[in-house]
Amino acid sequence: MTDTVIEAEGLGLRYGRRGAWALRDCSFRLPEGRVCALVGPNGAGKSSLLSLAAGLALPTEGTLRTAPRETLAYVGQDKPLYPQLTIGETLRMGRELNPARWDAQRAERIVEAGGLDPHAKVRTLSGGQRTRIALALALGKRPGLLLLDEPMADLDPLARHQLMGTLMADAAENGTSVVMSSHILTELEGACDHLLLVDGGRIRLSGPLDEIHAAHRLLTGPLAASAELAPHTVVETRTAGRQLTALVRLRGPVDSRVWQTTHPSLEELLLAHLRSPDAPSFAVDDSPACVGVTA
């Protein structure tokens, strides 16, 4: 059976005794070796979920099992670094804090690829350069599980493309499990093979990206035929004049003489779910011992 690096059951997080729930009733599993896109609107609970997985917060309810702390690396949005240290001193600190696992060559490669001077003080670096140092520290630790909260937000397109390539190559070479939140859907679609969609503090979609994608169809046909969609799970419908377009999860065949059927893009699929908060959630369990679909 495939090992699981993160498994949540009824997970909830509330800030303060009377505060709002950041997460509620979240259940999912992430198999080892996956590169997972964590997506959702601002305030949906993505950062809270990553903080729980990193051990920076404790759940209010439910359970969360994740990789051991020594095999986990986390890069948050603020990327805290010591401004008075040089880049070289920062990497030496990473080595001293992780003596059993530190890969100096891997960390130095990421720094050198950015053309950075090891003697430069962290306080003199741009936001994108600090991101590169934070990622060098994370990957130098040789993590089994890498958690990234909007890691590329302050990078220019070229640097983002280069660092994404570095991350994906590292994950492929070392079997690293990655959970990465981002608003750049095209970036995630080409790099990730697993999906978690969080909205309103709840998990709306979870599972292998290809299976989630394959389960959905865009149907276009006459508005007068909308009753024919009743047997299927309808996520969203939109009308333009007498024409209807629906994102559905099919539960049987449709009349090809009435409906034009296409595969939605990742952006179309996610936006339809976000525009339809009352649509049923969808989870794919891809463990070898229990393969199935729930809606």
PDB file of C-alpha atoms in Angstrom:
ATOM      1  CA  MET A   1       0.000   0.000   0.000  1.00  0.00           C
ATOM      2  CA  THR A   2       1.224   3.492  -0.866  1.00  0.00           C
ATOM      3  CA  ASP A   3       2.493   5.362   2.193  1.00  0.00           C
ATOM      4  CA  THR A   4       0.623   8.480   3.235  1.00  0.00           C
ATOM      5  CA  VAL A   5       2.521  11.663   4.143  1.00  0.00           C
ATOM      6  CA  ILE A   6      -0.523  13.676   5.249  1.00  0.00           C
ATOM      7  CA  GLU A   7      -3.861  12.327   6.452  1.00  0.00           C
ATOM      8  CA  ALA A   8      -6.618  14.465   7.971  1.00  0.00           C
ATOM      9  CA  GLU A   9      -9.853  13.267   9.533  1.00  0.00           C
ATOM     10  CA  GLY A  10     -12.517  15.763  10.627  1.00  0.00           C
ATOM     11  CA  LEU A  11      -9.808  18.413  10.924  1.00  0.00           C
ATOM     12  CA  GLY A  12     -10.796  21.817  12.266  1.00  0.00           C
ATOM     13  CA  LEU A  13      -8.953  24.953  13.371  1.00  0.00           C
ATOM     14  CA  ARG A  14     -10.458  27.839  15.279  1.00  0.00           C
ATOM     15  CA  TYR A  15      -8.560  30.937  16.329  1.00  0.00           C
ATOM     16  CA  GLY A  16      -9.544  31.703  19.919  1.00  0.00           C
ATOM     17  CA  ARG A  17     -12.453  30.280  21.872  1.00  0.00           C
ATOM     18  CA  ARG A  18     -15.004  32.449  20.130  1.00  0.00           C
ATOM     19  CA  GLY A  19     -13.171  33.185  16.919  1.00  0.00           C
ATOM     20  CA  ALA A  20     -14.169  32.140  13.433  1.00  0.00           C
ATOM     21  CA  TRP A  21     -13.324  28.691  12.142  1.00  0.00           C
ATOM     22  CA  ALA A  22     -10.427  28.779   9.678  1.00  0.00           C
ATOM     23  CA  LEU A  23     -10.960  25.099   8.809  1.00  0.00           C
ATOM     24  CA  ARG A  24     -13.847  22.764   9.580  1.00  0.00           C
ATOM     25  CA  ASP A  25     -14.503  19.061   9.017  1.00  0.00           C
ATOM     26  CA  CYS A  26     -11.591  18.553   6.592  1.00  0.00           C
ATOM     27  CA  SER A  27     -10.769  14.972   5.628  1.00  0.00           C
ATOM     28  CA  PHE A  28      -8.248  13.948   2.973  1.00  0.00           C
ATOM     29  CA  ARG A  29      -5.082  11.940   2.396  1.00  0.00           C
ATOM     30  CA  LEU A  30      -1.944  12.692   0.407  1.00  0.00           C
ATOM     31  CA  PRO A  31       0.059   9.677  -0.780  1.00  0.00           C
ATOM     32  CA  GLU A  32       3.839   9.764  -0.695  1.00  0.00           C
ATOM     33  CA  GLY A  33       5.637  11.187  -3.717  1.00  0.00           C
ATOM     34  CA  ARG A  34       2.809  13.421  -4.927  1.00  0.00           C
ATOM     35  CA  VAL A  35       3.136  17.061  -5.964  1.00  0.00           C
ATOM     36  CA  CYS A  36      -0.074  18.599  -4.646  1.00  0.00           C
ATOM     37  CA  ALA A  37      -1.644  21.901  -5.728  1.00  0.00           C
ATOM     38  CA  LEU A  38      -3.395  23.579  -2.799  1.00  0.00           C
ATOM     39  CA  VAL A  39      -5.785  26.117  -4.284  1.00  0.00           C
ATOM     40  CA  GLY A  40      -8.632  28.344  -3.173  1.00  0.00           C
ATOM     41  CA  PRO A  41      -9.542  32.015  -2.770  1.00  0.00           C
ATOM     42  CA  ASN A  42      -7.902  34.329  -0.253  1.00  0.00           C
ATOM     43  CA  GLY A  43      -9.055  33.509   3.266  1.00  0.00           C
ATOM     44  CA  ALA A  44     -10.167  29.998   2.300  1.00  0.00           C
ATOM     45  CA  GLY A  45      -7.899  28.293   4.850  1.00  0.00           C
ATOM     46  CA  LYS A  46      -4.888  27.306   2.740  1.00  0.00           C
ATOM     47  CA  SER A  47      -2.270  28.925   4.994  1.00  0.00           C
ATOM     48  CA  SER A  48      -4.006  27.534   8.082  1.00  0.00           C
ATOM     49  CA  LEU A  49      -3.873  24.027   6.623  1.00  0.00           C
ATOM     50  CA  LEU A  50      -0.172  24.353   5.823  1.00  0.00           C
ATOM     51  CA  SER A  51       0.542  25.717   9.317  1.00  0.00           C
ATOM     52  CA  LEU A  52      -1.155  22.678  10.838  1.00  0.00           C
ATOM     53  CA  ALA A  53       0.773  20.311   8.569  1.00  0.00           C
ATOM     54  CA  ALA A  54       4.038  22.049   9.510  1.00  0.00           C
ATOM     55  CA  GLY A  55       3.295  21.692  13.224  1.00  0.00           C
ATOM     56  CA  LEU A  56       3.071  25.462  13.764  1.00  0.00           C
ATOM     57  CA  ALA A  57      -0.495  25.198  15.055  1.00  0.00           C
ATOM     58  CA  LEU A  58      -2.551  22.532  16.806  1.00  0.00           C
ATOM     59  CA  PRO A  59      -5.970  21.453  15.527  1.00  0.00           C
ATOM     60  CA  THR A  60      -9.049  22.478  17.469  1.00  0.00           C
ATOM     61  CA  GLU A  61     -10.806  19.280  16.460  1.00  0.00           C
ATOM     62  CA  GLY A  62     -10.132  16.157  14.441  1.00  0.00           C
ATOM     63  CA  THR A  63      -6.787  14.547  13.700  1.00  0.00           C
ATOM     64  CA  LEU A  64      -3.864  15.268  11.406  1.00  0.00           C
ATOM     65  CA  ARG A  65      -1.067  12.796  10.783  1.00  0.00           C
ATOM     66  CA  THR A  66       1.916  14.040   8.827  1.00  0.00           C
ATOM     67  CA  ALA A  67       5.588  13.372   8.186  1.00  0.00           C
ATOM     68  CA  PRO A  68       8.034  13.514  11.128  1.00  0.00           C
ATOM     69  CA  ARG A  69       9.286  17.031  11.871  1.00  0.00           C
ATOM     70  CA  GLU A  70      12.893  16.193  10.974  1.00  0.00           C
ATOM     71  CA  THR A  71      11.850  15.138   7.441  1.00  0.00           C
ATOM     72  CA  LEU A  72       9.614  18.148   6.803  1.00  0.00           C
ATOM     73  CA  ALA A  73      10.444  21.595   5.410  1.00  0.00           C
ATOM     74  CA  TYR A  74       8.124  24.601   5.320  1.00  0.00           C
ATOM     75  CA  VAL A  75       8.410  27.900   3.462  1.00  0.00           C
ATOM     76  CA  GLY A  76       5.774  30.410   4.569  1.00  0.00           C
ATOM     77  CA  GLN A  77       4.672  33.601   2.873  1.00  0.00           C
ATOM     78  CA  ASP A  78       6.828  35.803   5.107  1.00  0.00           C
ATOM     79  CA  LYS A  79       9.997  33.686   4.593  1.00  0.00           C
ATOM     80  CA  PRO A  80      11.675  34.690   7.890  1.00  0.00           C
ATOM     81  CA  LEU A  81      15.456  34.983   7.608  1.00  0.00           C
ATOM     82  CA  TYR A  82      18.064  36.673   9.819  1.00  0.00           C
ATOM     83  CA  PRO A  83      18.776  40.011   8.060  1.00  0.00           C
ATOM     84  CA  GLN A  84      22.175  40.497   9.700  1.00  0.00           C
ATOM     85  CA  LEU A  85      23.572  37.202   8.359  1.00  0.00           C
ATOM     86  CA  THR A  86      25.201  36.777   4.981  1.00  0.00           C
ATOM     87  CA  ILE A  87      23.909  34.216   2.503  1.00  0.00           C
ATOM     88  CA  GLY A  88      26.862  31.955   3.292  1.00  0.00           C
ATOM     89  CA  GLU A  89      26.238  32.248   7.028  1.00  0.00           C
ATOM     90  CA  THR A  90      22.565  31.457   6.477  1.00  0.00           C
ATOM     91  CA  LEU A  91      23.444  28.254   4.656  1.00  0.00           C
ATOM     92  CA  ARG A  92      25.938  27.295   7.386  1.00  0.00           C
ATOM     93  CA  MET A  93      23.155  27.793   9.932  1.00  0.00           C
ATOM     94  CA  GLY A  94      20.999  25.416   7.895  1.00  0.00           C
ATOM     95  CA  ARG A  95      23.790  22.831   7.995  1.00  0.00           C
ATOM     96  CA  GLU A  96      24.259  23.182  11.769  1.00  0.00           C
ATOM     97  CA  LEU A  97      20.527  22.881  12.454  1.00  0.00           C
ATOM     98  CA  ASN A  98      20.211  19.793  10.231  1.00  0.00           C
ATOM     99  CA  PRO A  99      23.537  17.991  10.567  1.00  0.00           C
ATOM    100  CA  ALA A 100      22.182  14.528   9.749  1.00  0.00           C
ATOM    101  CA  ARG A 101      20.341  15.470   6.548  1.00  0.00           C
ATOM    102  CA  TRP A 102      22.001  18.607   5.154  1.00  0.00           C
ATOM    103  CA  ASP A 103      22.892  18.595   1.447  1.00  0.00           C
ATOM    104  CA  ALA A 104      25.248  21.544   0.992  1.00  0.00           C
ATOM    105  CA  GLN A 105      25.625  21.050  -2.763  1.00  0.00           C
ATOM    106  CA  ARG A 106      21.888  21.177  -3.340  1.00  0.00           C
ATOM    107  CA  ALA A 107      21.505  24.396  -1.320  1.00  0.00           C
ATOM    108  CA  GLU A 108      24.518  26.061  -2.944  1.00  0.00           C
ATOM    109  CA  ARG A 109      23.285  25.151  -6.437  1.00  0.00           C
ATOM    110  CA  ILE A 110      20.047  27.065  -5.893  1.00  0.00           C
ATOM    111  CA  VAL A 111      21.940  30.111  -4.623  1.00  0.00           C
ATOM    112  CA  GLU A 112      24.457  30.035  -7.484  1.00  0.00           C
ATOM    113  CA  ALA A 113      21.680  29.709 -10.083  1.00  0.00           C
ATOM    114  CA  GLY A 114      20.423  33.104  -8.920  1.00  0.00           C
ATOM    115  CA  GLY A 115      23.851  34.709  -9.323  1.00  0.00           C
ATOM    116  CA  LEU A 116      23.924  35.669  -5.630  1.00  0.00           C
ATOM    117  CA  ASP A 117      27.090  36.618  -3.735  1.00  0.00           C
ATOM    118  CA  PRO A 118      27.537  34.373  -0.649  1.00  0.00           C
ATOM    119  CA  HIS A 119      28.968  37.392   1.184  1.00  0.00           C
ATOM    120  CA  ALA A 120      25.863  39.542   0.624  1.00  0.00           C
ATOM    121  CA  LYS A 121      23.798  40.348   3.713  1.00  0.00           C
ATOM    122  CA  VAL A 122      20.253  39.021   3.712  1.00  0.00           C
ATOM    123  CA  ARG A 123      18.938  42.523   4.472  1.00  0.00           C
ATOM    124  CA  THR A 124      20.266  43.758   1.110  1.00  0.00           C
ATOM    125  CA  LEU A 125      18.359  41.165  -0.917  1.00  0.00           C
ATOM    126  CA  SER A 126      15.173  41.713  -2.887  1.00  0.00           C
ATOM    127  CA  GLY A 127      12.005  39.798  -2.061  1.00  0.00           C
ATOM    128  CA  GLY A 128      12.619  37.362  -4.880  1.00  0.00           C
ATOM    129  CA  GLN A 129      16.214  36.785  -3.777  1.00  0.00           C
ATOM    130  CA  ARG A 130      15.085  36.073  -0.226  1.00  0.00           C
ATOM    131  CA  THR A 131      12.632  33.549  -1.661  1.00  0.00           C
ATOM    132  CA  ARG A 132      15.532  31.793  -3.381  1.00  0.00           C
ATOM    133  CA  ILE A 133      17.481  31.616  -0.091  1.00  0.00           C
ATOM    134  CA  ALA A 134      14.435  30.271   1.769  1.00  0.00           C
ATOM    135  CA  LEU A 135      13.984  27.557  -0.860  1.00  0.00           C
ATOM    136  CA  ALA A 136      17.701  26.734  -0.714  1.00  0.00           C
ATOM    137  CA  LEU A 137      17.372  26.202   3.050  1.00  0.00           C
ATOM    138  CA  ALA A 138      14.271  24.058   2.590  1.00  0.00           C
ATOM    139  CA  LEU A 139      15.699  21.824  -0.133  1.00  0.00           C
ATOM    140  CA  GLY A 140      19.122  21.648   1.548  1.00  0.00           C
ATOM    141  CA  LYS A 141      17.382  19.844   4.388  1.00  0.00           C
ATOM    142  CA  ARG A 142      16.523  17.015   1.948  1.00  0.00           C
ATOM    143  CA  PRO A 143      12.908  16.940   3.082  1.00  0.00           C
ATOM    144  CA  GLY A 144      10.567  14.043   2.525  1.00  0.00           C
ATOM    145  CA  LEU A 145       7.675  16.506   2.634  1.00  0.00           C
ATOM    146  CA  LEU A 146       7.980  20.090   1.394  1.00  0.00           C
ATOM    147  CA  LEU A 147       5.235  22.595   2.285  1.00  0.00           C
ATOM    148  CA  LEU A 148       5.178  25.824   0.280  1.00  0.00           C
ATOM    149  CA  ASP A 149       2.795  28.715   0.957  1.00  0.00           C
ATOM    150  CA  GLU A 150       2.652  30.981  -2.133  1.00  0.00           C
ATOM    151  CA  PRO A 151       6.414  30.490  -2.644  1.00  0.00           C
ATOM    152  CA  MET A 152       6.715  32.252  -6.005  1.00  0.00           C
ATOM    153  CA  ALA A 153       4.460  35.258  -5.379  1.00  0.00           C
ATOM    154  CA  ASP A 154       7.297  37.812  -5.316  1.00  0.00           C
ATOM    155  CA  LEU A 155       9.345  36.403  -8.197  1.00  0.00           C
ATOM    156  CA  ASP A 156       9.460  37.726 -11.737  1.00  0.00           C
ATOM    157  CA  PRO A 157       8.170  35.299 -14.420  1.00  0.00           C
ATOM    158  CA  LEU A 158      11.634  34.100 -15.482  1.00  0.00           C
ATOM    159  CA  ALA A 159      12.839  33.438 -11.920  1.00  0.00           C
ATOM    160  CA  ARG A 160       9.517  31.752 -11.120  1.00  0.00           C
ATOM    161  CA  HIS A 161       9.882  29.455 -14.122  1.00  0.00           C
ATOM    162  CA  GLN A 162      13.483  28.602 -13.188  1.00  0.00           C
ATOM    163  CA  LEU A 163      12.734  27.882  -9.541  1.00  0.00           C
ATOM    164  CA  MET A 164       9.624  25.866 -10.393  1.00  0.00           C
ATOM    165  CA  GLY A 165      11.791  23.755 -12.671  1.00  0.00           C
ATOM    166  CA  THR A 166      14.287  23.276  -9.835  1.00  0.00           C
ATOM    167  CA  LEU A 167      11.527  22.229  -7.430  1.00  0.00           C
ATOM    168  CA  MET A 168      10.001  19.751  -9.856  1.00  0.00           C
ATOM    169  CA  ALA A 169      13.376  18.255 -10.770  1.00  0.00           C
ATOM    170  CA  ASP A 170      14.206  17.848  -7.087  1.00  0.00           C
ATOM    171  CA  ALA A 171      10.849  16.215  -6.380  1.00  0.00           C
ATOM    172  CA  ALA A 172      11.300  13.790  -9.264  1.00  0.00           C
ATOM    173  CA  GLU A 173      14.908  12.937  -8.414  1.00  0.00           C
ATOM    174  CA  ASN A 174      14.429  12.476  -4.686  1.00  0.00           C
ATOM    175  CA  GLY A 175      10.788  11.382  -4.456  1.00  0.00           C
ATOM    176  CA  THR A 176       9.935  14.467  -2.396  1.00  0.00           C
ATOM    177  CA  SER A 177       6.260  14.970  -1.560  1.00  0.00           C
ATOM    178  CA  VAL A 178       5.247  18.597  -2.171  1.00  0.00           C
ATOM    179  CA  VAL A 179       2.210  20.641  -1.156  1.00  0.00           C
ATOM    180  CA  MET A 180       2.224  24.041  -2.826  1.00  0.00           C
ATOM    181  CA  SER A 181      -0.361  26.795  -2.664  1.00  0.00           C
ATOM    182  CA  SER A 182      -0.528  29.282  -5.517  1.00  0.00           C
ATOM    183  CA  HIS A 183      -2.971  31.468  -7.434  1.00  0.00           C
ATOM    184  CA  ILE A 184      -1.165  30.842 -10.735  1.00  0.00           C
ATOM    185  CA  LEU A 185      -3.252  27.956 -12.053  1.00  0.00           C
ATOM    186  CA  THR A 186      -1.318  27.436 -15.286  1.00  0.00           C
ATOM    187  CA  GLU A 187       1.857  27.017 -13.229  1.00  0.00           C
ATOM    188  CA  LEU A 188       0.232  24.370 -11.044  1.00  0.00           C
ATOM    189  CA  GLU A 189      -1.495  22.493 -13.863  1.00  0.00           C
ATOM    190  CA  GLY A 190       1.798  21.678 -15.543  1.00  0.00           C
ATOM    191  CA  ALA A 191       3.645  20.753 -12.358  1.00  0.00           C
ATOM    192  CA  CYS A 192       1.191  19.027 -10.000  1.00  0.00           C
ATOM    193  CA  ASP A 193      -0.423  15.599 -10.059  1.00  0.00           C
ATOM    194  CA  HIS A 194      -2.674  15.958  -7.004  1.00  0.00           C
ATOM    195  CA  LEU A 195      -5.274  18.575  -6.040  1.00  0.00           C
ATOM    196  CA  LEU A 196      -6.765  20.034  -2.884  1.00  0.00           C
ATOM    197  CA  LEU A 197      -9.368  22.764  -3.375  1.00  0.00           C
ATOM    198  CA  VAL A 198     -10.189  24.606  -0.141  1.00  0.00           C
ATOM    199  CA  ASP A 199     -13.101  27.013   0.044  1.00  0.00           C
ATOM    200  CA  GLY A 200     -14.754  28.460   3.116  1.00  0.00           C
ATOM    201  CA  GLY A 201     -12.537  26.378   5.375  1.00  0.00           C
ATOM    202  CA  ARG A 202     -13.666  23.084   3.836  1.00  0.00           C
ATOM    203  CA  ILE A 203     -12.198  20.651   1.324  1.00  0.00           C
ATOM    204  CA  ARG A 204     -14.208  20.862  -1.903  1.00  0.00           C
ATOM    205  CA  LEU A 205     -12.042  18.683  -4.178  1.00  0.00           C
ATOM    206  CA  SER A 206      -9.294  16.217  -3.315  1.00  0.00           C
ATOM    207  CA  GLY A 207      -7.429  13.489  -5.111  1.00  0.00           C
ATOM    208  CA  PRO A 208      -5.252  12.819  -8.179  1.00  0.00           C
ATOM    209  CA  LEU A 209      -5.595  15.699 -10.610  1.00  0.00           C
ATOM    210  CA  ASP A 210      -6.092  13.514 -13.674  1.00  0.00           C
ATOM    211  CA  GLU A 211      -8.931  11.567 -12.032  1.00  0.00           C
ATOM    212  CA  ILE A 212     -10.677  14.727 -10.820  1.00  0.00           C
ATOM    213  CA  HIS A 213     -10.338  16.191 -14.298  1.00  0.00           C
ATOM    214  CA  ALA A 214     -11.593  13.005 -15.964  1.00  0.00           C
ATOM    215  CA  ALA A 215     -14.666  12.906 -13.717  1.00  0.00           C
ATOM    216  CA  HIS A 216     -15.969  16.275 -14.965  1.00  0.00           C
ATOM    217  CA  ARG A 217     -17.452  17.288 -18.324  1.00  0.00           C
ATOM    218  CA  LEU A 218     -18.654  20.526 -19.849  1.00  0.00           C
ATOM    219  CA  LEU A 219     -22.000  19.987 -21.566  1.00  0.00           C
ATOM    220  CA  THR A 220     -23.417  22.538 -23.993  1.00  0.00           C
ATOM    221  CA  GLY A 221     -26.930  22.227 -25.349  1.00  0.00           C
ATOM    222  CA  PRO A 222     -30.390  23.761 -25.550  1.00  0.00           C
ATOM    223  CA  LEU A 223     -31.842  25.277 -22.396  1.00  0.00           C
ATOM    224  CA  ALA A 224     -35.056  23.347 -23.055  1.00  0.00           C
ATOM    225  CA  ALA A 225     -33.163  20.077 -22.467  1.00  0.00           C
ATOM    226  CA  SER A 226     -31.931  21.020 -18.957  1.00  0.00           C
ATOM    227  CA  ALA A 227     -34.208  18.417 -17.341  1.00  0.00           C
ATOM    228  CA  GLU A 228     -32.057  15.716 -18.950  1.00  0.00           C
ATOM    229  CA  LEU A 229     -29.231  16.658 -16.558  1.00  0.00           C
ATOM    230  CA  ALA A 230     -31.211  15.513 -13.494  1.00  0.00           C
ATOM    231  CA  PRO A 231     -29.515  12.057 -13.241  1.00  0.00           C
ATOM    232  CA  HIS A 232     -26.071  13.673 -13.101  1.00  0.00           C
ATOM    233  CA  THR A 233     -24.237  15.742 -10.463  1.00  0.00           C
ATOM    234  CA  VAL A 234     -24.489  19.301 -11.714  1.00  0.00           C
ATOM    235  CA  VAL A 235     -21.808  21.615 -10.332  1.00  0.00           C
ATOM    236  CA  GLU A 236     -22.757  24.774 -12.221  1.00  0.00           C
ATOM    237  CA  THR A 237     -25.018  25.893 -15.033  1.00  0.00           C
ATOM    238  CA  ARG A 238     -24.796  29.066 -17.121  1.00  0.00           C
ATOM    239  CA  THR A 239     -27.141  30.293 -19.797  1.00  0.00           C
ATOM    240  CA  ALA A 240     -26.687  32.490 -22.853  1.00  0.00           C
ATOM    241  CA  GLY A 241     -29.962  33.051 -24.618  1.00  0.00           C
ATOM    242  CA  ARG A 242     -31.460  29.622 -25.291  1.00  0.00           C
ATOM    243  CA  GLN A 243     -28.168  27.795 -24.794  1.00  0.00           C
ATOM    244  CA  LEU A 244     -27.054  26.172 -21.540  1.00  0.00           C
ATOM    245  CA  THR A 245     -23.535  25.219 -20.469  1.00  0.00           C
ATOM    246  CA  ALA A 246     -23.133  22.941 -17.454  1.00  0.00           C
ATOM    247  CA  LEU A 247     -20.180  21.501 -15.588  1.00  0.00           C
ATOM    248  CA  VAL A 248     -21.251  18.033 -14.458  1.00  0.00           C
ATOM    249  CA  ARG A 249     -20.021  14.758 -13.089  1.00  0.00           C
ATOM    250  CA  LEU A 250     -21.697  12.202 -15.316  1.00  0.00           C
ATOM    251  CA  ARG A 251     -23.579   9.270 -13.802  1.00  0.00           C
ATOM    252  CA  GLY A 252     -24.383   7.684 -17.126  1.00  0.00           C
ATOM    253  CA  PRO A 253     -24.507   8.459 -20.859  1.00  0.00           C
ATOM    254  CA  VAL A 254     -25.857  11.675 -22.380  1.00  0.00           C
ATOM    255  CA  ASP A 255     -27.529  12.087 -25.764  1.00  0.00           C
ATOM    256  CA  SER A 256     -24.756  13.211 -28.119  1.00  0.00           C
ATOM    257  CA  ARG A 257     -27.420  14.518 -30.522  1.00  0.00           C
ATOM    258  CA  VAL A 258     -28.445  17.041 -27.854  1.00  0.00           C
ATOM    259  CA  TRP A 259     -25.289  17.758 -25.891  1.00  0.00           C
ATOM    260  CA  GLN A 260     -21.810  18.761 -27.017  1.00  0.00           C
ATOM    261  CA  THR A 261     -19.357  17.252 -24.529  1.00  0.00           C
ATOM    262  CA  THR A 262     -15.858  18.617 -23.817  1.00  0.00           C
ATOM    263  CA  HIS A 263     -13.264  18.337 -21.065  1.00  0.00           C
ATOM    264  CA  PRO A 264     -12.984  21.465 -18.895  1.00  0.00           C
ATOM    265  CA  SER A 265      -9.649  23.143 -18.322  1.00  0.00           C
ATOM    266  CA  LEU A 266      -8.344  23.194 -14.763  1.00  0.00           C
ATOM    267  CA  GLU A 267      -9.289  26.869 -14.510  1.00  0.00           C
ATOM    268  CA  GLU A 268     -12.835  26.218 -15.738  1.00  0.00           C
ATOM    269  CA  LEU A 269     -13.236  23.331 -13.305  1.00  0.00           C
ATOM    270  CA  LEU A 270     -11.983  25.240 -10.270  1.00  0.00           C
ATOM    271  CA  LEU A 271     -13.870  28.449 -11.014  1.00  0.00           C
ATOM    272  CA  ALA A 272     -17.118  26.538 -11.484  1.00  0.00           C
ATOM    273  CA  HIS A 273     -16.731  24.914  -8.069  1.00  0.00           C
ATOM    274  CA  LEU A 274     -15.837  28.234  -6.445  1.00  0.00           C
ATOM    275  CA  ARG A 275     -18.848  29.946  -8.019  1.00  0.00           C
ATOM    276  CA  SER A 276     -21.077  27.147  -6.708  1.00  0.00           C
ATOM    277  CA  PRO A 277     -20.350  26.782  -2.974  1.00  0.00           C
ATOM    278  CA  ASP A 278     -23.387  24.525  -2.469  1.00  0.00           C
ATOM    279  CA  ALA A 279     -22.246  21.978  -5.074  1.00  0.00           C
ATOM    280  CA  PRO A 280     -21.350  18.568  -3.596  1.00  0.00           C
ATOM    281  CA  SER A 281     -17.704  18.051  -2.692  1.00  0.00           C
ATOM    282  CA  PHE A 282     -15.738  15.400  -4.536  1.00  0.00           C
ATOM    283  CA  ALA A 283     -12.930  13.162  -3.281  1.00  0.00           C
ATOM    284  CA  VAL A 284     -10.962  10.428  -5.000  1.00  0.00           C
ATOM    285  CA  ASP A 285      -9.273   7.857  -2.792  1.00  0.00           C
ATOM    286  CA  ASP A 286      -6.318   6.510  -4.790  1.00  0.00           C
ATOM    287  CA  SER A 287      -4.930   4.108  -2.201  1.00  0.00           C
ATOM    288  CA  PRO A 288      -4.354   0.644  -3.743  1.00  0.00           C
ATOM    289  CA  ALA A 289      -6.358  -0.993  -0.964  1.00  0.00           C
ATOM    290  CA  CYS A 290      -9.375   1.237  -1.424  1.00  0.00           C
ATOM    291  CA  VAL A 291      -9.958   2.767  -4.824  1.00  0.00           C
ATOM    292  CA  GLY A 292     -13.242   4.596  -5.208  1.00  0.00           C
ATOM    293  CA  VAL A 293     -15.049   7.851  -5.733  1.00  0.00           C
ATOM    294  CA  THR A 294     -17.309   9.654  -3.322  1.00  0.00           C
ATOM    295  CA  ALA A 295     -19.487  12.635  -4.044  1.00  0.00           C
TER     296      ALA A 295
END
